[in-house]
CSV table of C-alpha atoms in Angstrom, one decimal:
chain,number,residue,atom,x,y,z
F,1,MET,CA,7.7,72.3,-270.3
F,2,PRO,CA,11.7,73.0,-269.0
F,3,MET,CA,10.7,69.5,-266.6
F,4,ALA,CA,8.1,67.8,-269.7
F,5,SER,CA,11.8,68.9,-271.7
F,6,THR,CA,14.4,67.4,-268.6
F,7,ASN,CA,12.6,64.0,-268.6
F,8,ARG,CA,12.7,63.6,-272.4
F,9,ARG,CA,16.2,64.2,-272.4
F,10,CYS,CA,17.0,61.1,-269.1
F,11,ARG,CA,15.0,58.7,-270.7
F,12,LEU,CA,16.9,59.4,-274.1
F,13,VAL,CA,19.8,59.3,-272.8
F,14,VAL,CA,18.8,56.8,-270.0
F,15,ALA,CA,17.8,54.1,-273.3
F,16,LEU,CA,21.7,55.3,-274.9
F,17,LEU,CA,24.3,55.2,-271.8
F,18,SER,CA,21.7,51.3,-271.8
F,19,LEU,CA,23.8,50.0,-274.7
F,20,LEU,CA,27.3,51.5,-273.8
F,21,PRO,CA,27.7,47.9,-272.5
F,22,MET,CA,27.6,46.1,-275.4
F,23,ALA,CA,29.8,48.5,-277.9
F,24,ALA,CA,32.1,46.5,-279.8
F,25,LEU,CA,36.2,47.8,-278.9
F,26,ALA,CA,38.2,46.6,-282.0
F,27,LEU,CA,40.9,45.3,-281.2
F,28,ASP,CA,44.2,47.7,-281.4
F,29,PRO,CA,47.2,45.4,-281.2
F,30,GLN,CA,50.3,46.9,-280.1
F,31,PRO,CA,53.7,46.2,-280.8
F,32,PRO,CA,55.6,42.7,-279.4
F,33,HIS,CA,56.8,43.3,-276.6
F,34,LEU,CA,59.9,40.9,-275.6
F,35,VAL,CA,59.7,39.5,-272.5
F,36,SER,CA,62.9,36.8,-272.5
F,37,VAL,CA,65.4,39.0,-272.2
F,38,ARG,CA,68.7,38.7,-270.4
F,39,TRP,CA,68.9,39.4,-266.6
F,40,ASP,CA,72.7,41.8,-266.9
F,41,THR,CA,71.8,44.1,-270.1
F,42,GLY,CA,68.5,43.5,-271.2
F,43,GLU,CA,69.0,42.3,-275.0
F,44,PRO,CA,67.2,39.2,-276.4
F,45,SER,CA,67.9,35.9,-274.5
F,46,GLY,CA,69.5,33.1,-276.6
F,47,GLY,CA,66.1,31.1,-275.9
F,48,VAL,CA,64.3,28.4,-275.8
F,49,CYS,CA,61.3,30.1,-274.5
F,50,GLY,CA,57.3,29.4,-273.6
F,51,GLU,CA,54.9,28.0,-272.3
F,52,ALA,CA,53.8,30.4,-271.0
F,53,SER,CA,50.6,31.2,-268.7
F,54,PHE,CA,49.1,34.7,-266.9
F,55,SER,CA,47.5,34.8,-264.3
F,56,THR,CA,43.7,35.4,-263.5
F,57,ASN,CA,44.5,38.9,-263.2
F,58,ASN,CA,46.9,38.9,-266.1
F,59,ARG,CA,49.9,40.6,-263.8
F,60,PHE,CA,52.0,37.7,-264.0
F,61,LEU,CA,53.3,36.0,-266.5
F,62,ALA,CA,54.9,31.6,-265.3
F,63,PHE,CA,56.8,31.1,-268.8
F,64,ALA,CA,60.3,28.2,-269.6
F,65,CYS,CA,62.9,29.0,-271.2
F,66,SER,CA,66.5,26.6,-271.5
F,67,ALA,CA,68.6,30.0,-271.7
F,68,ASP,CA,71.2,30.6,-268.2
F,69,ASP,CA,70.8,34.4,-269.0
F,70,LEU,CA,67.2,35.2,-268.1
F,71,VAL,CA,68.5,35.1,-264.2
F,72,PRO,CA,71.9,35.3,-262.0
F,73,ASP,CA,71.8,32.2,-260.5
F,74,ASP,CA,70.9,29.6,-263.4
F,75,ASN,CA,73.8,28.1,-264.4
F,76,ASN,CA,72.0,24.2,-265.2
F,77,GLY,CA,72.3,24.4,-268.4
F,78,ARG,CA,68.5,22.6,-268.6
F,79,ALA,CA,65.2,24.1,-269.5
F,80,ASP,CA,63.9,25.9,-266.2
F,81,SER,CA,60.6,27.7,-264.9
F,82,PHE,CA,60.3,31.3,-264.1
F,83,VAL,CA,58.3,33.6,-263.5
F,84,THR,CA,57.4,37.8,-264.5
F,85,ASP,CA,56.3,40.3,-262.9
F,86,ARG,CA,54.5,41.9,-266.0
F,87,ASN,CA,54.6,45.1,-263.9
F,88,THR,CA,58.2,45.4,-263.0
F,89,ASN,CA,59.3,43.4,-266.1
F,90,VAL,CA,61.2,41.5,-263.4
F,91,ILE,CA,62.1,37.5,-263.6
F,92,SER,CA,62.2,34.8,-261.7
F,93,ARG,CA,63.2,31.1,-261.0
F,94,VAL,CA,61.0,29.0,-259.5
F,95,SER,CA,62.4,25.6,-260.7
F,96,VAL,CA,64.7,25.5,-257.6
F,97,THR,CA,64.9,23.8,-254.6
F,98,SER,CA,63.7,25.5,-250.8
F,99,ALA,CA,67.9,25.6,-250.8
F,100,GLY,CA,66.9,28.0,-253.9
F,101,GLN,CA,69.4,25.5,-256.1
F,102,GLY,CA,68.6,24.6,-258.6
F,103,THR,CA,69.4,21.0,-260.5
F,104,PRO,CA,70.5,18.9,-263.6
F,105,TRP,CA,66.9,18.3,-264.8
F,106,GLY,CA,64.6,20.3,-266.8
F,107,SER,CA,61.1,21.8,-265.8
F,108,ASN,CA,58.4,23.1,-267.4
F,109,GLY,CA,56.4,26.3,-267.9
F,110,GLY,CA,53.3,26.6,-264.9
F,111,PHE,CA,51.0,28.4,-263.3
F,112,VAL,CA,51.2,32.0,-261.3
F,113,SER,CA,49.1,32.7,-258.5
F,114,ASP,CA,47.1,36.0,-258.9
F,115,ASP,CA,49.9,38.1,-256.6
F,116,GLY,CA,52.4,36.0,-257.8
F,117,ASP,CA,53.9,33.9,-255.2
F,118,GLU,CA,52.7,30.2,-255.5
F,119,VAL,CA,53.7,28.9,-259.1
F,120,ALA,CA,52.7,25.2,-260.0
F,121,PHE,CA,54.8,23.4,-262.7
F,122,VAL,CA,56.1,20.5,-264.0
F,123,ALA,CA,60.0,19.0,-263.4
F,124,PHE,CA,61.7,16.7,-263.6
F,125,GLY,CA,64.3,16.2,-261.1
F,126,PRO,CA,63.8,15.6,-257.1
F,127,LEU,CA,64.2,19.7,-256.5
F,128,HIS,CA,61.7,17.7,-253.4
F,129,PRO,CA,63.1,14.9,-251.2
F,130,GLU,CA,60.1,13.2,-251.2
F,131,TYR,CA,60.5,13.1,-255.5
F,132,GLY,CA,62.9,9.7,-254.6
F,133,PRO,CA,66.9,8.7,-256.3
F,134,PRO,CA,67.6,11.2,-258.5
F,135,PRO,CA,67.7,10.1,-262.0
F,136,LEU,CA,70.4,8.1,-263.7
F,137,ASP,CA,69.5,10.5,-267.3
F,138,ASP,CA,68.9,13.6,-268.2
F,139,PHE,CA,65.0,13.2,-267.4
F,140,GLY,CA,63.8,11.1,-264.0
F,141,HIS,CA,59.4,11.2,-263.7
F,142,ALA,CA,57.3,14.1,-264.4
F,143,ALA,CA,56.1,15.5,-260.9
F,144,ILE,CA,54.4,18.5,-260.1
F,145,TYR,CA,55.5,20.8,-257.4
F,146,LEU,CA,54.8,24.2,-256.0
F,147,ARG,CA,57.2,27.4,-255.3
F,148,GLN,CA,55.7,29.8,-252.5
F,149,ARG,CA,57.6,31.9,-253.0
F,150,GLN,CA,57.9,34.1,-250.2
F,151,LEU,CA,58.4,31.4,-248.0
F,152,GLY,CA,61.0,30.5,-250.1
F,153,GLN,CA,59.5,27.6,-250.4
F,154,THR,CA,59.1,24.0,-253.0
F,155,THR,CA,57.1,21.2,-252.4
F,156,ILE,CA,55.8,18.6,-254.6
F,157,ILE,CA,51.5,18.6,-254.9
F,158,GLY,CA,51.7,15.1,-257.4
F,159,ARG,CA,50.3,13.2,-255.2
F,160,ASP,CA,47.4,10.4,-254.7
F,161,ALA,CA,44.4,9.8,-252.5
F,162,ASN,CA,46.6,8.3,-250.2
F,163,ARG,CA,48.8,12.0,-249.4
F,164,VAL,CA,51.9,10.3,-251.0
F,165,ALA,CA,54.4,12.2,-254.2
F,166,LEU,CA,53.2,9.9,-257.7
F,167,PRO,CA,56.4,8.4,-258.8
F,168,GLY,CA,55.8,8.7,-262.3
F,169,SER,CA,54.9,10.9,-265.0
F,170,ALA,CA,52.1,12.9,-264.8
F,171,LEU,CA,50.4,15.6,-267.1
F,172,PHE,CA,49.6,18.9,-265.3
F,173,TYR,CA,46.7,20.7,-267.2
F,174,ALA,CA,45.3,23.2,-264.8
F,175,VAL,CA,45.7,24.5,-261.0
F,176,ASP,CA,42.6,25.5,-258.8
F,177,PHE,CA,45.4,27.3,-256.0
F,178,ALA,CA,42.1,28.6,-253.9
F,179,ALA,CA,41.2,24.6,-253.5
F,180,HIS,CA,44.4,23.3,-254.0
F,181,ASP,CA,42.7,21.1,-256.8
F,182,LEU,CA,45.1,20.3,-260.0
F,183,LEU,CA,43.9,18.8,-263.6
F,184,ILE,CA,45.8,15.9,-264.9
F,185,ALA,CA,46.7,12.8,-267.1
F,186,TYR,CA,48.1,8.8,-265.4
F,187,GLY,CA,48.2,5.9,-266.1
F,188,GLY,CA,47.2,4.5,-262.1
F,189,ASP,CA,44.2,4.6,-260.3
F,190,LEU,CA,44.8,7.1,-257.8
F,191,ARG,CA,42.1,6.3,-254.7
F,192,VAL,CA,44.2,3.7,-253.7
F,193,GLY,CA,47.4,5.0,-255.1
F,194,SER,CA,48.7,2.5,-257.8
F,195,TYR,CA,50.6,2.7,-260.5
F,196,SER,CA,51.0,1.1,-264.2
F,197,ASN,CA,52.4,0.9,-267.9
F,198,PHE,CA,49.6,-1.5,-267.8
F,199,ILE,CA,46.8,0.6,-267.2
F,200,PRO,CA,45.7,3.8,-269.6
F,201,ALA,CA,46.7,7.2,-268.3
F,202,GLN,CA,43.3,8.5,-266.9
F,203,ILE,CA,42.2,11.5,-266.3
F,204,TRP,CA,42.3,13.2,-262.3
F,205,LEU,CA,41.3,16.2,-260.5
F,206,THR,CA,43.6,15.5,-257.6
F,207,ASN,CA,42.9,18.2,-253.6
F,208,TRP,CA,46.9,18.0,-252.6
F,209,MET,CA,46.2,19.9,-249.3
F,210,THR,CA,43.2,16.9,-248.6
F,211,GLY,CA,44.2,13.4,-250.6
F,212,GLU,CA,40.3,14.1,-252.3
F,213,VAL,CA,40.6,12.6,-255.6
F,214,GLU,CA,38.4,13.2,-258.1
F,215,LEU,CA,37.9,10.0,-261.5
F,216,ILE,CA,37.0,12.5,-264.5
F,217,SER,CA,37.4,10.6,-267.7
F,218,GLY,CA,36.2,7.4,-265.6
F,219,THR,CA,33.0,4.9,-266.7
F,220,PRO,CA,29.5,5.0,-265.6
F,221,ALA,CA,30.8,3.3,-262.8
F,222,ASN,CA,32.9,5.4,-262.3
F,223,THR,CA,36.0,2.4,-263.4
F,224,LEU,CA,38.6,3.0,-264.9
F,225,SER,CA,38.1,3.7,-268.5
F,226,VAL,CA,39.9,0.7,-271.0
F,227,GLY,CA,41.4,4.0,-273.3
F,228,ALA,CA,43.8,6.7,-272.7
F,229,SER,CA,42.7,9.8,-271.8
F,230,TYR,CA,44.6,13.3,-272.5
F,231,SER,CA,44.5,16.6,-273.3
F,232,ALA,CA,42.3,17.2,-271.0
F,233,SER,CA,41.3,21.4,-270.0
F,234,ARG,CA,38.7,22.4,-267.7
F,235,THR,CA,36.5,26.0,-266.6
F,236,ARG,CA,37.6,28.0,-264.7
F,237,ASP,CA,34.9,27.7,-261.9
F,238,GLY,CA,36.1,24.1,-262.5
F,239,ARG,CA,32.7,22.9,-263.6
F,240,TYR,CA,32.7,21.0,-266.7
F,241,VAL,CA,36.2,19.6,-268.1
F,242,THR,CA,37.2,18.7,-271.8
F,243,PHE,CA,39.2,16.0,-272.6
F,244,VAL,CA,40.1,13.6,-274.9
F,245,SER,CA,40.1,9.7,-274.8
F,246,MET,CA,40.0,7.0,-276.8
F,247,SER,CA,37.8,5.4,-275.2
F,248,ASP,CA,34.8,3.6,-275.9
F,249,ASP,CA,32.7,3.0,-271.9
F,250,LEU,CA,33.0,6.0,-271.2
F,251,GLY,CA,29.4,6.5,-271.3
F,252,PRO,CA,28.5,7.8,-274.8
F,253,PRO,CA,28.7,5.1,-277.7
F,254,ALA,CA,31.5,5.2,-279.7
F,255,ARG,CA,34.7,3.0,-280.8
F,256,LEU,CA,37.6,2.1,-279.5
F,257,GLY,CA,40.9,3.7,-280.3
F,258,ASP,CA,39.2,6.7,-282.2
F,259,GLN,CA,40.4,10.2,-280.4
F,260,ASN,CA,36.5,12.0,-279.7
F,261,LEU,CA,36.3,15.1,-277.5
F,262,TYR,CA,34.5,14.7,-274.4
F,263,LEU,CA,32.9,16.7,-271.9
F,264,ARG,CA,32.5,16.0,-267.5
F,265,ASP,CA,30.6,17.7,-266.3
F,266,ARG,CA,31.1,17.5,-262.4
F,267,SER,CA,28.5,18.9,-261.5
F,268,ALA,CA,25.4,17.0,-263.3
F,269,ARG,CA,27.7,13.5,-263.1
F,270,THR,CA,27.6,13.4,-266.3
F,271,THR,CA,29.3,12.4,-269.8
F,272,GLU,CA,29.1,13.3,-273.3
F,273,ARG,CA,30.1,13.3,-276.3
F,274,LEU,CA,31.4,15.8,-278.3
F,275,THR,CA,33.0,15.5,-282.0
F,276,PHE,CA,30.7,12.7,-284.7
F,277,PRO,CA,30.7,12.4,-288.4
F,278,ALA,CA,28.8,15.8,-290.8
F,279,ALA,CA,27.8,13.4,-292.5
F,280,GLY,CA,26.3,11.0,-289.3
F,281,GLY,CA,26.8,8.0,-288.1
F,282,GLU,CA,30.5,7.3,-287.5
F,283,PHE,CA,34.5,7.4,-288.0
F,284,SER,CA,35.3,5.3,-290.4
F,285,GLU,CA,39.3,7.1,-290.3
F,286,GLY,CA,41.1,7.8,-287.1
F,287,LEU,CA,40.2,10.6,-285.4
F,288,GLN,CA,42.9,13.7,-284.5
F,289,VAL,CA,41.3,16.0,-281.5
F,290,GLY,CA,44.5,18.3,-281.2
F,291,PRO,CA,47.7,18.1,-281.1
F,292,THR,CA,47.0,20.4,-278.6
F,293,PRO,CA,43.9,20.2,-276.3
F,294,PRO,CA,40.6,22.0,-276.6
F,295,ARG,CA,39.7,25.2,-274.5
F,296,ILE,CA,36.6,25.6,-273.1
F,297,SER,CA,34.6,28.8,-272.7
F,298,GLN,CA,34.3,29.6,-268.5
F,299,ASN,CA,29.7,28.8,-269.1
F,300,GLY,CA,30.6,25.6,-270.3
F,301,ARG,CA,29.1,26.4,-274.2
F,302,TRP,CA,31.7,27.4,-276.9
F,303,ILE,CA,34.4,24.7,-277.2
F,304,VAL,CA,38.4,25.2,-279.5
F,305,LEU,CA,39.6,22.9,-281.2
F,306,SER,CA,42.1,21.2,-284.1
F,307,SER,CA,41.7,17.5,-285.8
F,308,ASN,CA,43.0,17.3,-289.5
F,309,SER,CA,39.9,15.0,-289.8
F,310,THR,CA,38.8,14.5,-293.0
F,311,GLN,CA,34.7,13.4,-291.9
F,312,LEU,CA,34.5,16.2,-288.9
F,313,HIS,CA,33.5,19.1,-291.2
F,314,PRO,CA,32.1,19.2,-294.8
F,315,ALA,CA,34.2,22.1,-295.4
F,316,ILE,CA,36.9,19.7,-295.3
F,317,THR,CA,37.0,16.3,-298.0
F,318,THR,CA,40.8,16.6,-298.3
F,319,GLN,CA,43.8,14.9,-295.2
F,320,SER,CA,45.3,18.0,-295.8
F,321,GLY,CA,46.3,20.1,-292.6
F,322,THR,CA,45.4,20.5,-289.3
F,323,HIS,CA,41.7,22.9,-288.4
F,324,VAL,CA,40.7,25.0,-285.5
F,325,TYR,CA,36.5,25.1,-285.0
F,326,LEU,CA,35.0,26.5,-282.6
F,327,LEU,CA,31.1,24.1,-281.4
F,328,ASP,CA,28.9,24.9,-280.0
F,329,ARG,CA,28.0,22.7,-277.1
F,330,GLN,CA,24.1,24.7,-277.7
F,331,THR,CA,23.4,23.5,-280.9
F,332,GLY,CA,25.6,21.1,-282.1
F,333,SER,CA,26.9,23.7,-284.1
F,334,LEU,CA,31.2,23.2,-285.3
F,335,GLU,CA,32.1,26.6,-286.7
F,336,HIS,CA,35.2,26.3,-288.9
F,337,LEU,CA,37.5,29.5,-288.6
F,338,SER,CA,40.6,28.7,-290.3
F,339,ALA,CA,39.4,28.4,-292.6
F,340,THR,CA,42.1,29.6,-295.4
F,341,PRO,CA,40.7,29.2,-299.2
F,342,GLY,CA,42.9,27.5,-302.0
F,343,TYR,CA,45.6,25.8,-299.2
F,344,ALA,CA,44.2,23.8,-295.8
F,345,SER,CA,46.5,25.2,-293.8
F,346,PHE,CA,47.6,23.3,-290.6
F,347,ASN,CA,46.6,25.1,-287.6
F,348,THR,CA,46.5,24.4,-283.6
F,349,ASN,CA,47.7,25.7,-280.3
F,350,VAL,CA,44.3,27.2,-279.2
F,351,ASP,CA,42.8,29.0,-276.6
F,352,ILE,CA,39.7,31.1,-276.1
F,353,SER,CA,38.9,34.0,-273.0
F,354,ASP,CA,36.8,32.7,-270.4
F,355,ASP,CA,33.1,35.3,-272.2
F,356,GLU,CA,33.6,33.1,-275.3
F,357,ARG,CA,35.1,35.9,-277.1
F,358,TYR,CA,38.2,36.4,-278.5
F,359,VAL,CA,39.8,32.8,-280.4
F,360,ALA,CA,43.7,32.4,-280.5
F,361,TRP,CA,45.6,29.9,-283.2
F,362,ALA,CA,48.7,29.6,-284.4
F,363,SER,CA,49.1,28.5,-288.2
F,364,ARG,CA,51.3,28.2,-291.1
F,365,ASN,CA,49.2,30.7,-293.2
F,366,PHE,CA,49.1,34.6,-292.3
F,367,SER,CA,46.4,35.4,-295.3
F,368,PHE,CA,43.1,34.4,-294.8
F,369,GLN,CA,42.1,34.3,-298.4
F,370,GLY,CA,44.9,32.0,-300.0
F,371,PRO,CA,47.6,32.9,-301.8
F,372,ALA,CA,47.3,28.9,-302.6
F,373,ASN,CA,50.7,28.0,-302.3
F,374,PRO,CA,52.3,30.1,-299.6
F,375,SER,CA,55.9,29.6,-298.7
F,376,THR,CA,56.9,28.5,-295.7
F,377,ASP,CA,57.6,30.5,-293.2
F,378,MET,CA,53.8,32.5,-294.0
F,379,ARG,CA,52.7,31.7,-290.2
F,380,ALA,CA,50.9,33.5,-288.2
F,381,ILE,CA,49.6,33.9,-284.4
F,382,TRP,CA,45.9,34.4,-284.4
F,383,VAL,CA,43.2,36.3,-282.8
F,384,LEU,CA,40.0,36.8,-283.5
F,385,ASP,CA,36.9,39.0,-282.3
F,386,ARG,CA,33.9,37.0,-282.4
F,387,GLN,CA,31.7,39.9,-281.1
F,388,THR,CA,33.3,42.0,-284.3
F,389,GLY,CA,34.6,39.5,-286.7
F,390,GLN,CA,37.7,41.1,-286.8
F,391,ARG,CA,40.7,38.7,-287.2
F,392,VAL,CA,44.8,39.9,-286.7
F,393,ASN,CA,47.5,38.6,-286.6
F,394,VAL,CA,49.6,39.5,-283.9
F,395,ALA,CA,53.0,38.4,-284.7
F,396,GLN,CA,53.2,39.9,-288.3
F,397,PRO,CA,55.4,43.0,-286.5
F,398,LEU,CA,57.6,40.4,-286.2
F,399,GLY,CA,58.0,39.0,-289.6
F,400,PRO,CA,58.3,35.4,-291.6
F,401,LEU,CA,58.6,32.3,-288.8
F,402,PHE,CA,62.1,30.4,-288.9
F,403,ASN,CA,60.6,26.8,-287.7
F,404,ASP,CA,57.1,26.9,-286.9
F,405,ASN,CA,58.4,23.6,-284.3
F,406,ASN,CA,57.9,24.7,-280.3
F,407,ILE,CA,55.8,27.3,-280.8
F,408,THR,CA,52.4,28.3,-278.3
F,409,LEU,CA,51.0,30.7,-276.5
F,410,ASP,CA,48.5,31.7,-274.1
F,411,LEU,CA,45.1,34.1,-274.3
F,412,SER,CA,44.2,35.3,-271.5
F,413,ALA,CA,40.8,35.0,-269.7
F,414,ASP,CA,39.7,37.9,-270.9
F,415,GLY,CA,41.3,38.1,-274.1
F,416,SER,CA,42.7,41.2,-273.5
F,417,VAL,CA,46.6,40.2,-274.3
F,418,ILE,CA,48.3,37.6,-275.3
F,419,ALA,CA,51.7,35.6,-275.0
F,420,PHE,CA,53.1,33.5,-277.6
F,421,SER,CA,56.7,32.3,-278.9
F,422,TRP,CA,58.3,32.8,-282.2
F,423,ARG,CA,61.6,32.8,-284.6
F,424,VAL,CA,62.3,35.6,-286.4
F,425,ALA,CA,63.5,34.4,-290.2
F,426,ASN,CA,65.5,37.4,-290.5
F,427,PRO,CA,69.3,36.0,-291.6
F,428,SER,CA,70.0,40.0,-290.9
F,429,SER,CA,67.9,40.3,-287.2
F,430,PRO,CA,70.1,40.1,-283.9
F,431,VAL,CA,67.9,37.2,-282.6
F,432,PHE,CA,67.1,35.1,-286.4
F,433,GLY,CA,66.2,32.0,-285.2
F,434,ARG,CA,65.9,31.3,-281.4
F,435,LEU,CA,62.7,30.7,-280.0
F,436,LEU,CA,61.2,34.2,-278.0
F,437,LEU,CA,58.7,34.9,-276.1
F,438,TYR,CA,56.5,37.7,-276.4
F,439,THR,CA,53.3,39.5,-275.2
F,440,VAL,CA,50.4,41.7,-277.3
F,441,GLU,CA,48.5,44.3,-275.7
F,442,LEU,CA,45.3,43.3,-278.4
F,443,ASN,CA,42.9,46.6,-276.7
F,444,GLY,CA,45.0,49.4,-277.3
F,445,PRO,CA,47.9,50.8,-274.3
F,446,GLN,CA,47.4,49.5,-271.4
F,447,PRO,CA,47.9,51.0,-268.0
F,448,PRO,CA,49.6,48.9,-265.8
F,449,ALA,CA,48.1,45.5,-263.4
F,450,VAL,CA,47.1,45.4,-259.9
F,451,VAL,CA,47.8,42.5,-258.0
F,452,ILE,CA,44.2,42.2,-256.2
F,453,PRO,CA,43.0,41.0,-259.7
F,454,VAL,CA,39.4,42.9,-260.7
F,455,PRO,CA,37.6,40.4,-263.9
F,456,TRP,CA,34.8,43.1,-264.8
F,457,MET,CA,38.2,45.1,-265.8
F,458,THR,CA,37.8,45.2,-269.4
F,459,SER,CA,37.2,47.3,-271.6
F,460,ARG,CA,32.9,45.9,-271.3
F,461,GLY,CA,33.8,47.2,-267.3
F,462,ILE,CA,35.0,50.2,-268.7
F,463,ALA,CA,32.1,51.4,-270.8
F,464,LEU,CA,30.2,50.1,-267.9
F,465,LEU,CA,32.0,52.6,-265.0
F,466,VAL,CA,31.4,55.2,-268.6
F,467,ALA,CA,28.1,54.6,-268.3
F,468,LEU,CA,27.3,54.6,-264.5
F,469,MET,CA,29.2,57.7,-264.3
F,470,LEU,CA,27.8,60.0,-267.2
F,471,LEU,CA,24.1,58.4,-265.3
F,472,LEU,CA,25.0,59.7,-262.5
F,473,SER,CA,25.2,63.4,-264.3
F,474,VAL,CA,21.7,62.8,-265.1
F,475,VAL,CA,20.6,62.1,-262.8
F,476,MET,CA,21.5,65.3,-260.9
F,477,LEU,CA,20.6,67.7,-263.3
F,478,ALA,CA,17.9,67.0,-263.4
F,479,ARG,CA,17.4,67.1,-259.8
F,480,SER,CA,19.0,70.3,-260.1
F,481,SER,CA,16.2,71.3,-262.3
F,482,ARG,CA,13.3,70.1,-260.6
F,483,LYS,CA,14.8,72.1,-257.7
F,484,SER,CA,14.6,75.5,-259.8
F,485,ALA,CA,11.5,73.9,-261.0
F,486,GLY,CA,10.1,74.3,-257.7
F,487,SER,CA,11.1,77.3,-256.2
F,488,LEU,CA,9.7,79.2,-259.9
């Protein structure tokens, strides 16, 4: 009897423990943490800061800021690219030459590797001799650079198939540091090294080490498409790439000049059109996808996007706002995430976690149930937990937004933390009107991030670890019971 009772208890505990990884932990957003602070006093920076991007392990954050007060040697009066170590809160400027010097030309935020050593970013001036002659005005062409912080080297990695630095501006969307790949839009044929203002921008995957280039937005014959393509995004493993194109020759039928969202499966070598009118047929009005790039989950199934179309979803009947949708490629369904009854808000800056559980976006309305005519300062940074249905406005502790120009955000790959820019609207606040960068931990207080990435150590991973520990205890208890029974 004691042995049978123990076995029943073991089976019951194992059955219960098997459910633990599926437990949905509620979002528990912590107070916003100010990232953009002065180097000398720790007080809020003068701004303007944003364009943040987390490393995969969340320890490092790359961003841009126009203030000259984040590091002691910044005096160029232009926007620069920075990296902060979220364990130490130390900020470093990366948009410098190999000699460590800044230039009087601006740069944008970039992407940072998990060890914090490599940072890829865009700059509009010569941080390397291969850039060419210095521009005559404030902004030259946009070149893509790699800063290797330990070596103190800055090199150009935006190159064509001949490994020649691109002479024209590129739009930079993603990087794979291990594979040395860049996802960009560029107006020319990188396979032959040409650049022309008369060639519509194409989406490319380029390798700065080997010179290999891949045309993502090409026709079925792998020729340049006739319409411009832009707003690209990719899965972390690089298999799926989404992009917006105005072409009609990508394979799926479309009208030339219409914006449509496409997905390129690089493994299957297929291109799929994703946007269609809810009523069927073809769009009779211009479709805008964006203005910010759609984002895609790691498995390539879920895409979050924004659009102002009145024909994309049956709930939208008037041209009165931009809405956020979640597209399920498997079923073709389009879920309206940003519904605000009585008010069509402007929603943009979309993002999604790799496991598709969390979705984030910026909105001009902090209420999902109205009111019908909210004031202009009702702004929000929403995070939606699709597993529990919980929505939180992570910017709420900061109060109303002063101006939503240049508001950007980045949701970490695991959905545990978000970075966003914000202007406090309260005139009595010491940071009134400054565009500053903040982060919010979404799953309660967190220990410091580690350099070595542990992708599974999310809330689900922690629950699984606890379950395994409890299961081990049960097994040891069962063994002890068997030994006791055998000795009787």
